[in-house]
Amino acid sequence: MRRIALVTLVVDDYDEAVRFYTEALGFRLVEDTPRPDGSRWVVVRPSAEPGSDLLLARAKGDSQQSRVGDQTGGRVGFFLHTDDFARDHARMLAAGVTFLEEPRHEPYGSVAVFQDLYGNRWDLLQPATDLQPATD
């Protein structure tokens, strides 16, 4: 099998990024290992099951620092699927997550754009296939 295991997200600070992703978004901290060069290998994941995890990498140098918060040129670059849009939207709002729009109900599902603590844009998305009632 093939899958994308990790996606790197360049951040300003490891600890504030871990706090945001674990507390505000409800991710799990999978690994936080110091490296010999003073950096850390920090991995968070949105659920208990392995999937596409985020490697939180502290920016090094001006080039990387200039990309913190704008890694996709202002486009939505990350898509966080949920099985209960209303629950997760409410929880994230209560945790202080900034949504850039009101929830929308599109043919493909329920969605709202939010930003992480650095300004990267994300979709909170419950796909339409998850909105259908289960049948026997």
mmCIF file of C-alpha atoms in Angstrom:
data_model
loop_
_atom_site.group_PDB
_atom_site.id
_atom_site.type_symbol
_atom_site.label_atom_id
_atom_site.label_comp_id
_atom_site.label_asym_id
_atom_site.label_seq_id
_atom_site.Cartn_x
_atom_site.Cartn_y
_atom_site.Cartn_z
ATOM 1 C CA MET A 1 0.000 0.000 0.000
ATOM 2 C CA ARG A 2 1.021 3.562 -0.529
ATOM 3 C CA ARG A 3 -0.101 6.588 1.423
ATOM 4 C CA ILE A 4 1.179 9.976 2.394
ATOM 5 C CA ALA A 5 2.452 9.412 5.916
ATOM 6 C CA LEU A 6 3.636 12.911 6.867
ATOM 7 C CA VAL A 7 3.124 16.454 5.660
ATOM 8 C CA THR A 8 5.479 19.121 6.974
ATOM 9 C CA LEU A 9 3.985 22.280 8.398
ATOM 10 C CA VAL A 10 6.535 25.018 9.101
ATOM 11 C CA VAL A 11 5.847 26.708 12.451
ATOM 12 C CA ASP A 12 7.349 29.490 14.574
ATOM 13 C CA ASP A 13 7.493 27.568 17.828
ATOM 14 C CA TYR A 14 7.132 23.869 18.642
ATOM 15 C CA ASP A 15 5.320 24.268 21.957
ATOM 16 C CA GLU A 16 2.729 26.804 20.786
ATOM 17 C CA ALA A 17 2.059 24.691 17.686
ATOM 18 C CA VAL A 18 1.629 21.524 19.763
ATOM 19 C CA ARG A 19 -0.764 23.370 22.100
ATOM 20 C CA PHE A 20 -2.867 24.641 19.196
ATOM 21 C CA TYR A 21 -3.096 21.337 17.355
ATOM 22 C CA THR A 22 -3.746 19.244 20.464
ATOM 23 C CA GLU A 23 -5.931 21.608 22.481
ATOM 24 C CA ALA A 24 -7.805 23.676 19.875
ATOM 25 C CA LEU A 25 -8.063 21.072 17.114
ATOM 26 C CA GLY A 26 -8.052 17.921 19.257
ATOM 27 C CA PHE A 27 -5.103 16.246 17.542
ATOM 28 C CA ARG A 28 -2.932 13.723 19.364
ATOM 29 C CA LEU A 29 0.753 14.227 19.992
ATOM 30 C CA VAL A 30 2.358 11.151 18.439
ATOM 31 C CA GLU A 31 6.028 11.990 18.871
ATOM 32 C CA ASP A 32 8.192 14.766 20.291
ATOM 33 C CA THR A 33 11.833 13.740 20.082
ATOM 34 C CA PRO A 34 14.829 16.060 20.506
ATOM 35 C CA ARG A 35 17.380 15.939 17.693
ATOM 36 C CA PRO A 36 21.141 16.483 17.988
ATOM 37 C CA ASP A 37 20.997 19.810 16.118
ATOM 38 C CA GLY A 38 18.630 21.309 18.725
ATOM 39 C CA SER A 39 15.510 20.834 16.632
ATOM 40 C CA ARG A 40 12.726 18.398 17.494
ATOM 41 C CA TRP A 41 10.825 15.737 15.567
ATOM 42 C CA VAL A 42 7.236 16.665 16.449
ATOM 43 C CA VAL A 43 4.350 14.698 14.931
ATOM 44 C CA VAL A 44 0.633 15.243 15.550
ATOM 45 C CA ARG A 45 -2.324 13.306 14.163
ATOM 46 C CA PRO A 46 -6.047 14.092 14.049
ATOM 47 C CA SER A 47 -7.192 10.681 15.304
ATOM 48 C CA ALA A 48 -6.020 7.567 17.091
ATOM 49 C CA GLU A 49 -5.645 5.667 13.831
ATOM 50 C CA PRO A 50 -2.527 6.171 11.726
ATOM 51 C CA GLY A 51 -3.121 8.256 8.629
ATOM 52 C CA SER A 52 -1.656 11.413 7.230
ATOM 53 C CA ASP A 53 0.166 12.997 10.137
ATOM 54 C CA LEU A 54 1.620 16.486 10.460
ATOM 55 C CA LEU A 55 5.308 17.043 11.111
ATOM 56 C CA LEU A 56 5.580 20.372 12.923
ATOM 57 C CA ALA A 57 8.946 21.780 11.861
ATOM 58 C CA ARG A 58 10.328 24.993 13.347
ATOM 59 C CA ALA A 59 11.341 27.435 10.630
ATOM 60 C CA LYS A 60 15.067 27.834 10.027
ATOM 61 C CA GLY A 61 16.311 30.918 8.229
ATOM 62 C CA ASP A 62 14.540 33.742 6.452
ATOM 63 C CA SER A 63 13.253 31.653 3.552
ATOM 64 C CA GLN A 64 11.380 29.194 5.777
ATOM 65 C CA GLN A 65 10.284 31.921 8.199
ATOM 66 C CA SER A 66 8.658 33.837 5.339
ATOM 67 C CA ARG A 67 6.437 30.834 4.622
ATOM 68 C CA VAL A 68 5.054 30.357 8.126
ATOM 69 C CA GLY A 69 1.307 30.899 7.873
ATOM 70 C CA ASP A 70 1.230 31.127 4.083
ATOM 71 C CA GLN A 71 2.506 27.786 2.887
ATOM 72 C CA THR A 72 -0.060 27.545 0.092
ATOM 73 C CA GLY A 73 -0.182 31.141 -1.149
ATOM 74 C CA GLY A 74 -3.423 31.989 0.648
ATOM 75 C CA ARG A 75 -5.362 28.965 -0.617
ATOM 76 C CA VAL A 76 -6.892 26.311 1.583
ATOM 77 C CA GLY A 77 -4.052 23.830 1.850
ATOM 78 C CA PHE A 78 -5.294 21.379 4.444
ATOM 79 C CA PHE A 79 -8.553 19.454 4.712
ATOM 80 C CA LEU A 80 -9.694 18.127 8.073
ATOM 81 C CA HIS A 81 -12.501 15.583 7.681
ATOM 82 C CA THR A 82 -15.006 15.013 10.447
ATOM 83 C CA ASP A 83 -17.884 12.622 10.988
ATOM 84 C CA ASP A 84 -19.846 15.255 12.956
ATOM 85 C CA PHE A 85 -19.464 18.757 11.559
ATOM 86 C CA ALA A 86 -21.709 20.517 14.102
ATOM 87 C CA ARG A 87 -19.939 18.924 17.082
ATOM 88 C CA ASP A 88 -16.421 19.701 15.874
ATOM 89 C CA HIS A 89 -17.272 23.194 14.624
ATOM 90 C CA ALA A 90 -18.773 24.087 18.026
ATOM 91 C CA ARG A 91 -15.825 22.573 19.925
ATOM 92 C CA MET A 92 -13.305 24.428 17.779
ATOM 93 C CA LEU A 93 -15.158 27.736 18.164
ATOM 94 C CA ALA A 94 -15.186 27.253 21.942
ATOM 95 C CA ALA A 95 -11.425 26.598 21.829
ATOM 96 C CA GLY A 96 -10.866 29.930 20.059
ATOM 97 C CA VAL A 97 -10.277 28.683 16.510
ATOM 98 C CA THR A 98 -10.874 31.460 13.962
ATOM 99 C CA PHE A 99 -13.337 30.556 11.230
ATOM 100 C CA LEU A 100 -13.183 32.767 8.154
ATOM 101 C CA GLU A 101 -16.756 32.018 7.088
ATOM 102 C CA GLU A 102 -20.030 30.631 8.303
ATOM 103 C CA PRO A 103 -20.620 26.903 7.726
ATOM 104 C CA ARG A 104 -21.852 26.046 4.225
ATOM 105 C CA HIS A 105 -23.753 23.017 3.036
ATOM 106 C CA GLU A 106 -22.537 22.111 -0.436
ATOM 107 C CA PRO A 107 -23.338 19.094 -2.619
ATOM 108 C CA TYR A 108 -20.003 17.582 -1.525
ATOM 109 C CA GLY A 109 -20.644 18.131 2.201
ATOM 110 C CA SER A 110 -20.712 20.580 5.109
ATOM 111 C CA VAL A 111 -17.690 22.854 5.191
ATOM 112 C CA ALA A 112 -16.193 25.968 6.778
ATOM 113 C CA VAL A 113 -12.767 27.515 6.288
ATOM 114 C CA PHE A 114 -10.700 28.156 9.406
ATOM 115 C CA GLN A 115 -7.151 29.229 10.017
ATOM 116 C CA ASP A 116 -4.520 27.770 12.272
ATOM 117 C CA LEU A 117 -2.581 29.878 14.732
ATOM 118 C CA TYR A 118 -0.241 31.085 11.970
ATOM 119 C CA GLY A 119 -2.885 31.847 9.355
ATOM 120 C CA ASN A 120 -2.727 28.718 7.188
ATOM 121 C CA ARG A 121 -6.180 28.015 5.764
ATOM 122 C CA TRP A 122 -7.948 24.729 6.441
ATOM 123 C CA ASP A 123 -11.333 23.271 5.524
ATOM 124 C CA LEU A 124 -13.301 21.568 8.267
ATOM 125 C CA LEU A 125 -15.289 19.180 6.112
ATOM 126 C CA GLN A 126 -17.890 16.520 6.662
ATOM 127 C CA PRO A 127 -18.138 14.819 3.263
ATOM 128 C CA ALA A 128 -21.650 14.291 1.892
ATOM 129 C CA THR A 129 -21.124 10.542 2.044
ATOM 130 C CA ASP A 130 -20.849 10.882 5.848
ATOM 131 C CA LEU A 131 -24.052 12.964 5.967
ATOM 132 C CA GLN A 132 -26.225 10.175 4.589
ATOM 133 C CA PRO A 133 -28.151 8.169 7.193
ATOM 134 C CA ALA A 134 -26.996 4.601 7.558
ATOM 135 C CA THR A 135 -29.214 1.967 5.992
ATOM 136 C CA ASP A 136 -29.487 -1.719 6.765
#
